[in-house]
Short mmCIF file of C-alpha atoms and ligand atoms in Angstrom, two decimals:
data_model
loop_
_atom_site.label_atom_id
_atom_site.label_comp_id
_atom_site.label_asym_id
_atom_site.label_seq_id
_atom_site.Cartn_x
_atom_site.Cartn_y
_atom_site.Cartn_z
CA MET K 31 58.51 100.24 131.49
CA ILE K 32 54.77 101.38 132.22
CA MET K 33 52.51 99.80 134.53
CA THR K 34 51.33 96.33 133.79
CA GLU K 35 49.10 95.34 130.98
CA SER K 36 45.93 94.51 133.42
CA SER K 37 46.46 97.61 135.39
CA SER K 38 43.28 99.39 136.10
CA MET K 39 43.07 102.67 137.40
CA ILE K 40 40.82 104.65 140.42
CA TYR K 41 39.53 107.71 140.69
CA LYS K 42 38.81 109.55 143.84
CA SER K 43 37.29 112.74 144.29
CA THR K 44 39.19 115.87 145.63
CA ARG K 45 37.16 116.39 148.34
CA GLY K 46 37.21 112.48 149.28
CA LYS K 47 33.31 111.48 149.51
CA ALA K 48 32.21 110.49 146.35
CA ARG K 49 32.36 106.68 145.38
CA GLU K 50 35.08 105.45 143.72
CA LEU K 51 35.01 104.91 139.94
CA GLY K 52 36.47 103.23 137.09
CA PHE K 53 37.72 105.37 133.57
CA LYS K 54 34.49 105.29 131.95
CA ASP K 55 32.18 106.19 134.61
CA VAL K 56 34.66 109.09 135.60
CA ILE K 57 34.19 110.47 131.90
CA PHE K 58 30.82 110.07 132.06
CA GLU K 59 30.18 111.41 135.55
CA GLY K 60 31.92 114.76 134.93
CA LEU K 61 31.94 116.77 138.40
CA ALA K 62 32.31 114.45 141.84
CA SER K 63 28.62 114.58 143.89
CA ASP K 64 30.40 115.92 146.11
CA GLY K 65 31.20 118.37 144.34
CA GLY K 66 34.98 117.82 143.61
CA LEU K 67 36.96 116.47 140.92
CA TYR K 68 38.34 113.18 140.16
CA VAL K 69 41.87 112.45 139.97
CA PRO K 70 43.33 109.18 139.62
CA SER K 71 44.44 107.31 143.02
CA SER K 72 48.29 107.42 142.00
CA TRP K 73 50.37 108.92 138.96
CA PRO K 74 51.56 106.29 136.89
CA VAL K 75 55.28 106.55 136.07
CA LEU K 76 56.48 106.18 132.57
CA GLY K 77 59.91 104.33 132.31
CA SER K 78 62.74 106.37 131.32
CA LYS K 79 63.53 103.88 128.71
CA LEU K 80 60.02 104.73 126.73
CA ILE K 81 60.29 108.18 127.20
CA GLU K 82 63.64 107.69 125.44
CA SER K 83 61.93 105.85 122.61
CA PHE K 84 58.92 108.56 122.05
CA SER K 85 61.78 110.27 119.53
CA ASP K 86 61.24 107.68 117.57
CA MET K 87 57.27 107.25 117.79
CA SER K 88 54.49 109.30 116.16
CA TYR K 89 51.94 111.72 118.03
CA GLN K 90 49.64 108.81 118.14
CA GLU K 91 51.52 106.30 119.51
CA ILE K 92 52.72 108.59 122.44
CA ALA K 93 49.33 109.05 122.81
CA TYR K 94 48.79 105.64 123.43
CA ASN K 95 50.93 104.91 125.93
CA VAL K 96 50.12 108.17 127.89
CA PHE K 97 46.50 107.09 128.04
CA LYS K 98 47.41 102.93 128.28
CA PRO K 99 47.47 103.41 132.38
CA TYR K 100 44.62 105.83 133.29
CA LEU K 101 42.01 102.90 131.12
CA ASP K 102 41.14 99.62 132.07
CA ASP K 103 39.62 96.45 130.39
CA THR K 104 36.49 98.06 129.85
CA ILE K 105 38.40 98.82 126.36
CA SER K 106 40.65 96.76 124.53
CA GLU K 107 44.12 97.91 123.67
CA ASP K 108 43.27 97.63 119.71
CA THR K 109 39.91 99.73 120.33
CA LEU K 110 42.17 102.41 121.97
CA LYS K 111 44.36 102.06 118.84
CA GLU K 112 41.79 102.89 116.50
CA ILE K 113 40.21 105.88 118.71
CA ILE K 114 43.41 107.57 118.58
CA HIS K 115 44.03 106.83 114.98
CA TYR K 116 40.51 108.42 114.40
CA SER K 117 40.34 111.08 116.74
CA TYR K 118 43.39 112.82 114.95
CA LYS K 119 42.72 112.11 111.16
CA ASN K 120 40.91 115.58 111.04
CA PHE K 121 43.92 117.34 111.89
CA THR K 122 45.88 119.93 108.98
CA SER K 123 49.09 119.03 110.23
CA ASN K 124 50.70 115.13 110.41
CA GLU K 125 52.56 115.74 113.19
CA ILE K 126 49.02 116.95 114.99
CA THR K 127 50.71 119.25 117.32
CA PRO K 128 54.13 120.84 115.42
CA LEU K 129 56.87 122.79 116.99
CA ARG K 130 57.55 126.26 115.47
CA LYS K 131 61.27 126.49 115.96
CA ILE K 132 61.95 130.55 116.04
CA ASN K 133 65.59 130.07 117.75
CA ASN K 134 67.36 127.19 119.73
CA ASN K 135 65.82 128.69 122.84
CA GLU K 136 62.68 129.41 121.92
CA TYR K 137 59.47 127.43 120.32
CA LEU K 138 55.66 127.93 119.41
CA LEU K 139 53.88 124.22 120.53
CA GLU K 140 51.15 124.43 118.00
CA LEU K 141 48.22 123.25 119.37
CA PHE K 142 45.37 124.36 116.68
CA HIS K 143 45.77 122.40 113.33
CA GLY K 144 42.31 120.84 114.42
CA PRO K 145 38.67 121.39 112.97
CA THR K 146 38.13 124.61 115.21
CA TYR K 147 41.42 126.04 115.43
CA ALA K 148 42.03 125.78 119.14
CA PHE K 149 43.79 123.79 121.31
CA LYS K 150 40.18 121.90 122.71
CA ASP K 151 40.07 120.01 119.67
CA ILE K 152 42.44 117.85 121.18
CA ALA K 153 40.29 116.61 123.38
CA MET K 154 37.14 116.78 122.20
CA GLN K 155 37.68 114.84 118.87
CA PHE K 156 39.24 111.78 121.42
CA ILE K 157 36.01 112.13 123.89
CA SER K 158 33.28 112.75 121.42
CA ARG K 159 34.95 109.14 119.49
CA ILE K 160 35.66 107.41 122.93
CA MET K 161 32.00 108.35 124.44
CA ASP K 162 30.61 106.86 121.52
CA TYR K 163 32.19 103.29 121.63
CA TYR K 164 30.73 102.80 125.20
CA LEU K 165 27.02 104.06 124.39
CA THR K 166 26.99 101.89 121.03
CA ARG K 167 28.83 98.78 122.61
CA ASP K 168 25.95 99.55 125.51
CA ASN K 169 23.06 100.07 123.07
CA SER K 170 22.45 103.39 125.13
CA HIS K 171 22.21 107.12 124.46
CA ILE K 172 23.07 110.71 126.12
CA ASN K 173 22.31 114.00 126.04
CA ILE K 174 25.14 116.43 126.22
CA LEU K 175 24.60 119.63 127.53
CA GLY K 176 27.54 122.29 127.92
CA ALA K 177 27.70 126.14 128.38
CA THR K 178 30.38 127.78 126.11
CA SER K 179 32.23 131.39 125.95
CA GLY K 180 33.66 130.06 122.97
CA ASP K 181 36.19 127.30 121.91
CA THR K 182 34.60 124.87 123.66
CA GLY K 183 31.25 124.98 122.05
CA SER K 184 32.73 124.26 118.54
CA ALA K 185 35.11 121.66 119.81
CA ALA K 186 32.13 119.76 121.01
CA ILE K 187 30.42 120.81 118.39
CA TYR K 188 32.61 119.53 115.66
CA GLY K 189 33.16 116.47 118.08
CA PHE K 190 29.85 115.38 118.04
CA GLU K 191 28.88 115.54 114.28
CA ASN K 192 26.63 113.20 112.94
CA ILE K 193 27.81 110.87 115.60
CA LYS K 194 23.93 109.02 116.48
CA SER K 195 24.44 108.34 120.23
CA SER K 196 24.22 111.73 121.71
CA ASN K 197 22.49 115.06 121.33
CA VAL K 198 24.49 117.87 121.70
CA PHE K 199 22.84 121.05 123.07
CA ILE K 200 25.52 124.19 123.37
CA LEU K 201 24.50 127.84 124.88
CA HIS K 202 26.37 130.52 124.41
CA PRO K 203 25.84 134.00 125.65
CA TYR K 204 23.21 136.08 122.19
CA ASN K 205 25.97 138.73 120.71
CA LEU K 206 28.79 137.97 123.44
CA ILE K 207 31.33 135.82 121.70
CA SER K 208 33.25 136.58 118.24
CA PRO K 209 31.40 136.27 115.06
CA THR K 210 33.79 133.74 113.95
CA GLN K 211 33.77 131.96 117.22
CA ARG K 212 29.82 131.68 116.97
CA LYS K 213 29.75 130.70 113.25
CA PHE K 214 32.11 127.65 113.85
CA MET K 215 28.75 126.60 116.09
CA THR K 216 26.05 127.53 113.98
CA THR K 217 26.95 126.26 110.60
CA ILE K 218 27.39 123.02 111.22
CA ASN K 219 23.91 121.41 110.18
CA SER K 220 23.81 117.71 111.81
CA GLU K 221 20.56 116.68 113.54
CA ASN K 222 22.07 116.04 116.80
CA ILE K 223 23.49 119.36 117.57
CA ILE K 224 21.44 122.48 118.65
CA ASN K 225 22.83 126.07 119.73
CA ILE K 226 21.21 127.63 121.74
CA ALA K 227 21.76 131.72 122.13
CA VAL K 228 21.07 132.90 125.71
CA LYS K 229 19.96 136.74 125.88
CA GLY K 230 22.60 136.61 129.27
CA ASN K 231 26.06 136.56 129.62
CA PHE K 232 28.16 133.85 130.45
CA ASP K 233 27.71 133.28 133.76
CA ASP K 234 23.52 132.81 133.22
CA CYS K 235 24.49 130.29 130.71
CA GLN K 236 26.90 128.28 132.95
CA ASN K 237 23.83 129.20 136.26
CA ILE K 238 21.26 127.33 133.60
CA ILE K 239 23.63 124.35 132.97
CA LYS K 240 24.29 123.93 136.90
CA GLU K 241 20.89 124.06 137.69
CA ILE K 242 19.59 121.67 135.34
CA PHE K 243 22.12 119.14 136.18
CA SER K 244 21.58 119.69 139.98
CA ASP K 245 17.96 118.27 139.45
CA GLU K 246 18.95 114.56 139.99
CA GLU K 247 15.84 113.38 138.67
CA TYR K 248 15.44 115.11 135.32
CA LYS K 249 19.22 114.35 134.87
CA LYS K 250 18.55 110.95 135.07
CA SER K 251 15.55 110.68 133.33
CA ASN K 252 16.60 112.91 130.33
CA ASN K 253 20.41 110.68 130.37
CA LEU K 254 22.08 114.30 130.50
CA GLY K 255 25.95 114.44 130.33
CA ALA K 256 28.75 116.78 130.87
CA ILE K 257 31.89 117.72 128.29
CA ASN K 258 33.17 120.67 130.47
CA SER K 259 36.57 121.45 131.37
CA ILE K 260 36.90 119.45 134.55
CA ASN K 261 36.45 116.24 132.42
CA TRP K 262 39.04 114.42 133.13
CA ALA K 263 39.46 112.49 129.86
CA ARG K 264 40.37 116.32 128.70
CA ILE K 265 43.34 116.38 130.73
CA MET K 266 44.42 112.77 130.00
CA CYS K 267 44.52 114.19 126.48
CA GLN K 268 46.37 117.00 127.03
CA ILE K 269 49.08 115.33 128.75
CA THR K 270 50.40 113.82 125.05
CA TYR K 271 51.83 116.91 123.72
CA TYR K 272 54.20 117.91 126.55
CA PHE K 273 55.64 114.12 126.09
CA TYR K 274 55.40 114.65 122.37
CA SER K 275 57.31 118.23 122.16
CA ALA K 276 60.00 116.96 124.58
CA SER K 277 60.54 114.06 122.22
CA ARG K 278 61.48 116.63 119.77
CA ILE K 279 63.50 118.62 121.86
CA LYS K 280 67.36 118.50 122.56
CA ASP K 281 68.20 118.97 125.76
CA ASN K 282 64.66 118.88 126.93
CA GLU K 283 66.02 119.35 130.86
CA ASN K 284 66.06 123.25 130.17
CA ILE K 285 62.53 123.41 128.96
CA ILE K 286 59.80 125.95 130.18
CA TYR K 287 56.27 125.80 129.19
CA SER K 288 54.61 129.00 129.38
CA VAL K 289 50.75 128.47 129.26
CA PRO K 290 47.95 130.70 128.69
CA THR K 291 45.27 129.67 131.61
CA GLY K 292 41.80 130.52 132.50
CA ASN K 293 40.40 127.15 133.76
CA PHE K 294 43.77 125.28 134.75
CA GLY K 295 43.14 122.50 132.46
CA ASP K 296 45.95 122.89 129.65
CA ILE K 297 48.66 123.80 132.46
CA LEU K 298 47.66 120.96 134.66
CA ALA K 299 48.68 118.28 131.95
CA GLY K 300 51.80 119.53 132.29
CA TYR K 301 52.26 119.26 135.67
CA ILE K 302 51.24 115.46 135.68
CA SER K 303 53.27 114.92 132.57
CA LYS K 304 56.58 115.49 134.97
CA LYS K 305 54.50 113.44 137.95
CA MET K 306 54.78 110.71 135.39
CA GLY K 307 58.46 110.85 134.58
CA LEU K 308 59.03 113.52 131.89
CA LYS K 309 62.21 116.30 132.70
CA PHE K 310 62.28 119.45 131.78
CA LYS K 311 62.48 122.36 134.33
CA LYS K 312 59.20 124.07 134.88
CA LEU K 313 55.67 125.25 134.25
CA ASN K 314 54.79 129.04 133.84
CA ILE K 315 51.49 130.20 134.41
CA ALA K 316 50.52 133.04 132.12
CA THR K 317 47.69 135.07 132.78
CA ASN K 318 45.70 138.12 131.47
CA GLU K 319 44.44 140.85 133.30
CA ASN K 320 42.41 138.29 134.91
CA ASN K 321 45.07 137.18 136.88
CA ILE K 322 44.29 135.01 140.11
CA LEU K 323 46.09 132.57 139.89
CA ASP K 324 49.80 134.70 139.23
CA ARG K 325 48.36 136.40 142.41
CA THR K 326 48.02 132.97 144.72
CA LEU K 327 51.43 131.88 143.91
CA ARG K 328 52.85 134.97 144.74
CA SER K 329 51.45 136.09 147.94
CA GLY K 330 48.53 132.79 148.14
CA ASP K 331 45.78 135.49 147.89
CA HIS K 332 43.18 133.54 146.11
CA SER K 333 40.44 135.90 145.73
CA ILE K 334 37.75 136.16 143.12
CA LYS K 335 37.77 139.66 141.89
CA GLY K 336 35.09 140.75 138.93
CA VAL K 337 35.94 139.42 135.19
CA VAL K 338 37.09 141.87 133.24
CA SER K 339 36.92 141.54 129.36
CA THR K 340 40.04 141.19 127.17
CA THR K 341 41.56 140.43 124.12
CA SER K 342 42.12 137.35 124.99
CA PRO K 343 38.24 136.15 126.25
CA SER K 344 38.86 132.41 126.42
CA ILE K 345 40.87 132.89 129.08
CA ASP K 346 38.74 135.72 131.00
CA ILE K 347 37.88 133.37 134.19
CA GLN K 348 38.20 134.21 137.51
CA ILE K 349 37.37 130.81 139.04
CA SER K 350 39.73 128.35 138.03
CA SER K 351 38.10 125.07 138.65
CA ASN K 352 41.11 122.38 137.98
CA PHE K 353 43.51 124.26 140.17
CA GLU K 354 41.53 122.51 142.84
CA ARG K 355 43.71 119.05 141.52
CA LEU K 356 46.34 120.47 142.14
CA VAL K 357 46.38 122.09 145.27
CA TYR K 358 44.66 118.35 146.67
CA ASP K 359 47.87 117.21 145.23
CA SER K 360 49.91 119.55 146.89
CA CYS K 361 48.58 117.91 150.24
CA LYS K 362 46.44 114.86 149.81
CA ASP K 363 44.26 116.35 152.13
CA SER K 364 40.74 115.86 151.73
CA LYS K 365 39.41 117.87 154.47
CA TYR K 366 41.54 121.03 153.50
CA ILE K 367 39.97 121.10 149.86
CA GLN K 368 36.55 120.97 151.55
CA GLU K 369 37.75 123.94 153.99
CA ILE K 370 39.36 126.15 151.25
CA MET K 371 36.78 125.72 148.71
CA HIS K 372 33.77 126.55 151.14
CA SER K 373 35.25 129.60 151.84
CA LEU K 374 35.90 130.10 148.29
CA LYS K 375 32.13 129.75 147.30
CA LYS K 376 30.69 131.74 150.81
CA GLU K 377 33.42 134.35 150.63
CA GLY K 378 34.78 134.12 146.97
CA VAL K 379 38.47 133.99 148.31
CA PHE K 380 40.58 131.56 150.43
CA ASN K 381 44.42 131.78 151.36
CA LEU K 382 46.85 129.09 150.41
CA SER K 383 48.19 127.66 153.06
CA GLU K 384 52.44 128.17 152.98
CA LYS K 385 52.76 124.10 152.60
CA SER K 386 51.22 124.19 149.53
CA ARG K 387 52.32 127.18 148.12
CA SER K 388 55.80 126.07 148.44
CA TYR K 389 55.26 122.93 146.82
CA ILE K 390 53.75 124.81 143.97
CA ASN K 391 55.98 127.34 143.37
CA ASN K 392 58.52 124.08 143.05
CA TYR K 393 56.84 123.14 140.03
CA PHE K 394 55.40 126.86 138.91
CA SER K 395 55.99 130.01 138.24
CA SER K 396 53.78 132.76 137.21
CA ASP K 397 53.53 135.77 135.65
CA THR K 398 50.54 138.42 134.20
CA ALA K 399 50.43 140.13 130.72
CA THR K 400 49.00 143.81 130.35
CA GLU K 401 46.65 144.52 127.27
CA ASP K 402 49.75 146.62 125.85
CA GLU K 403 52.45 143.83 126.32
CA VAL K 404 50.13 141.15 124.23
CA LYS K 405 49.77 144.31 121.10
CA ASP K 406 53.40 145.22 121.55
CA ILE K 407 54.06 140.99 121.31
CA ILE K 408 51.32 140.34 118.50
CA LEU K 409 53.59 143.17 116.52
CA GLN K 410 57.27 142.12 117.25
CA TYR K 411 56.59 138.26 116.41
CA TYR K 412 55.11 139.73 113.32
CA VAL K 413 58.04 142.48 112.54
CA ASP K 414 60.53 140.22 113.60
CA HIS K 415 59.61 136.86 112.96
CA ASP K 416 56.91 137.08 110.11
CA ILE K 417 54.40 134.66 112.97
CA THR K 418 51.21 136.28 113.62
CA LEU K 419 50.08 134.88 117.19
CA ASP K 420 46.62 134.49 118.64
CA PRO K 421 46.07 137.02 121.74
CA HIS K 422 46.25 134.37 124.16
CA THR K 423 49.44 132.54 122.37
CA ALA K 424 50.81 136.20 123.35
CA VAL K 425 49.71 136.20 126.68
CA GLY K 426 51.82 133.02 126.84
CA VAL K 427 54.63 134.62 125.30
CA SER K 428 54.97 137.84 126.84
CA CYS K 429 54.59 136.03 130.39
CA GLY K 430 57.23 133.24 129.42
CA LYS K 431 59.87 135.55 128.11
CA LYS K 432 59.42 137.44 131.80
CA GLN K 433 60.23 134.33 133.67
CA SER K 434 62.90 132.42 131.71
CA THR K 435 66.56 133.18 130.96
CA ALA K 436 68.84 132.65 128.14
CA ASN K 437 70.02 129.38 129.33
CA ASP K 438 66.25 128.13 129.20
CA ILE K 439 64.49 126.82 126.53
CA LEU K 440 60.96 128.51 126.23
CA VAL K 441 58.15 126.63 124.77
CA THR K 442 54.61 128.43 124.90
CA LEU K 443 51.85 126.63 124.04
CA SER K 444 50.07 127.94 120.84
CA THR K 445 46.82 127.51 122.27
CA ALA K 446 44.60 129.16 119.11
CA HIS K 447 44.90 130.20 115.38
CA PRO K 448 45.14 134.11 115.15
CA ALA K 449 41.91 133.90 112.82
CA LYS K 450 39.66 132.65 115.22
CA PHE K 451 40.27 136.08 116.89
CA LYS K 452 41.06 137.80 113.62
CA ASP K 453 39.25 141.32 114.37
CA THR K 454 41.76 142.26 117.24
CA VAL K 455 44.59 140.36 115.70
CA SER K 456 44.18 142.32 112.12
CA LYS K 457 44.08 145.85 113.88
CA ILE K 458 47.41 145.05 115.41
CA ILE K 459 49.16 144.26 111.92
CA SER K 460 47.28 146.27 109.53
CA ASN K 461 47.18 143.16 107.97
CA ASP K 462 45.21 140.26 107.27
CA SER K 463 46.24 137.56 104.91
CA PHE K 464 46.91 135.54 108.01
CA ILE K 465 42.64 134.82 107.74
CA THR K 466 41.88 131.30 106.03
CA ASP K 467 39.78 130.30 103.35
CA LYS K 468 38.22 128.09 105.79
CA VAL K 469 37.16 131.29 107.85
CA LYS K 470 36.17 133.24 105.18
CA ASN K 471 33.68 130.86 103.93
CA LEU K 472 31.78 130.92 107.61
CA ASP K 473 30.97 134.31 106.39
CA THR K 474 28.62 132.71 103.69
CA MET K 475 27.19 130.04 105.24
CA GLU K 476 23.89 129.53 106.67
CA GLU K 477 23.45 129.38 110.58
CA ASN K 478 21.21 127.18 112.78
CA MET K 479 20.36 128.71 116.10
CA MET K 480 17.65 129.23 118.69
CA ILE K 481 17.59 132.41 120.58
CA ALA K 482 16.21 131.99 124.18
CA ASN K 483 15.51 134.31 127.02
CA ASN K 484 17.72 133.90 130.34
CA ASN K 485 14.67 131.21 131.76
CA ILE K 486 15.96 127.63 132.66
CA GLU K 487 12.30 126.59 131.70
CA GLU K 488 12.49 127.62 128.32
CA ILE K 489 15.83 126.32 127.79
CA LYS K 490 14.26 122.53 129.66
CA ASP K 491 11.44 123.16 126.62
CA ILE K 492 13.92 122.82 124.01
CA ILE K 493 15.60 119.84 125.50
CA ASN K 494 12.19 118.26 126.45
CA LYS K 495 11.15 118.58 122.55
CA LYS K 496 14.14 116.90 121.03
CA VAL K 497 14.85 114.50 123.53
CA SER K 498 11.03 113.13 123.29
C1 PLP S 74 40.60 127.26 126.82
C2 PLP S 74 41.62 127.90 126.34
C3 PLP S 74 42.86 128.60 126.90
C4 PLP S 74 42.68 128.18 128.59
O1 PLP S 74 42.68 126.65 128.73
P1 PLP S 74 42.50 125.90 130.59
O2 PLP S 74 42.58 124.60 130.12
O3 PLP S 74 41.28 126.56 130.50
O4 PLP S 74 43.68 126.85 131.06
C5 PLP S 74 43.68 129.16 126.72
N1 PLP S 74 43.87 129.53 125.41
C6 PLP S 74 42.73 129.57 124.40
C7 PLP S 74 42.56 129.75 122.74
C8 PLP S 74 41.28 128.36 125.22
O5 PLP S 74 40.49 128.37 124.10
#
C-alpha cells in the first residue's frame, strides 16, 4: 500500500547544508541555498497490488497515486485531484501520453499532446496550477523569471497564461531559437507574460538569471520565483508516465525505456519510478553529439566540452543539472557531492567514483546518436512505418536500438511533435504534411516581445517597470 494518509515528505539538499523543507517550500525555492538540489528524504514504495491496479486507472488517477506520498497536508486530497484534472484538460489525447505501438517489441510513448508540443507541458501545466493554488490561498503573488533555449519557455507561458497570481518573464536568445519555438511564446497575448529577446546566446540569458537570483535582497523584495528544470515538482510530474506506460504493456519487466537526455530530468523520473516499485529492465540515456553523460557511464569521465549545435537543440547541453540527484542517490554522501560539484565548477571536470559508476550501470545503459544516424532514423521510420519522428525522438530511437536486443521491449520517449522542428524534419523526408494547423496559424499571428541588450540592468529595468 502507499504510505499512510498523513505522511508528510521532508526534502533535503544533495549538498547537505541547506535547511530541510516541505513540499510547498520546495517547489517555490527551486535551487537549495547551498547550491544543491532538493531530494525526498526517502523513496515512497507503492505496493504491487496498487501498481497492478493502475492498468484499470486513467492517467489522472495514476498521477494522483504517484504524487500523493510526495505532498503533505498543505493540500487536501480533493484539491489535488481537482488540480490534476484541470492540468490535463488541454491535452489533445484522452490518454494524455498515448503509447504508439510499432510492433510487439517496440513502442513510442508520445509526450507531445500538450499545448506547446513538447513533454515540458506535462509538468508545467500542473506547476502553474499548484503554485496558483498556494499563492491565491495565501493572498500572495510571484514574479517568475526563466531562461529558455526553446521548449521550457513556451510550456511555462502556456501554463501561466491568464494566471493572476504570477507574472512570467522569459528570456530567450535573440534570433537563436527556431521561429516555431519563438512563435509559441510570443503569440500569447496575456498581461502577465513578458517575452524578452536578449542579444546574446542561451548561456548569456542563463547568466543574467543567475546573477539576478544571487542578489538575495532584490530576489526577496520582488518576490522572484524559478521554474527551471531542477524544480522537484517537474520531476515528480514526469514519474507518472512511466507507471502509466508500463501498466498498458504486457511483460513490462522486459521494457527498456530510451530517453533523449539533456538536463537529466525526464530520465531521472524513470529511475525514481523504479525506486517506487515499478518493474522494468533498464533506462537508456540517449544523447546527441553532446554526449557528456554517455562518456560518464562508459569511463567515469565527466568533462565539459564545448556545446555543438545539432538538429536536436533541446538536448544541446553539457551541464546536466539533475545528474547530481542520481549521483547523490548512488552514494548518499553530501561531502562527495560538494567535492565533485566544486571540481566541475572550477576545473570543468570530475571523475565519477567506481562505486557510483557501477551502481548507476545497474540501472542505466547509454549511447550517442550522430547527426547522420538521426537523419537515417527519421527517414527509415517515415518510409517503413509512416511515422514522422522529431529529431529528439530520433536520438532516443537510434540509441535505444543499439542498446536493446530482440527479447526486449523498447519504449522510446517521444519528447516533441515533429512540427516544432518542421524545417529540419521536412527537409529529411521531403514532405510537410505533418505540420499541423496550429503551427501554420502561428505564422499569421502577431508577436509580442521586447528586445534587450545582454545587460543585467536593462533586464532589471523591464522587471521593475512591470512589478511596480
Ligand atoms: C527538454 C527536452 C529534452 C530533454 O529533457 P531533460 O529532462 O532535460 O533531459 C528532450 N527532448 C525535448 C524535445 C525537450 O524539450
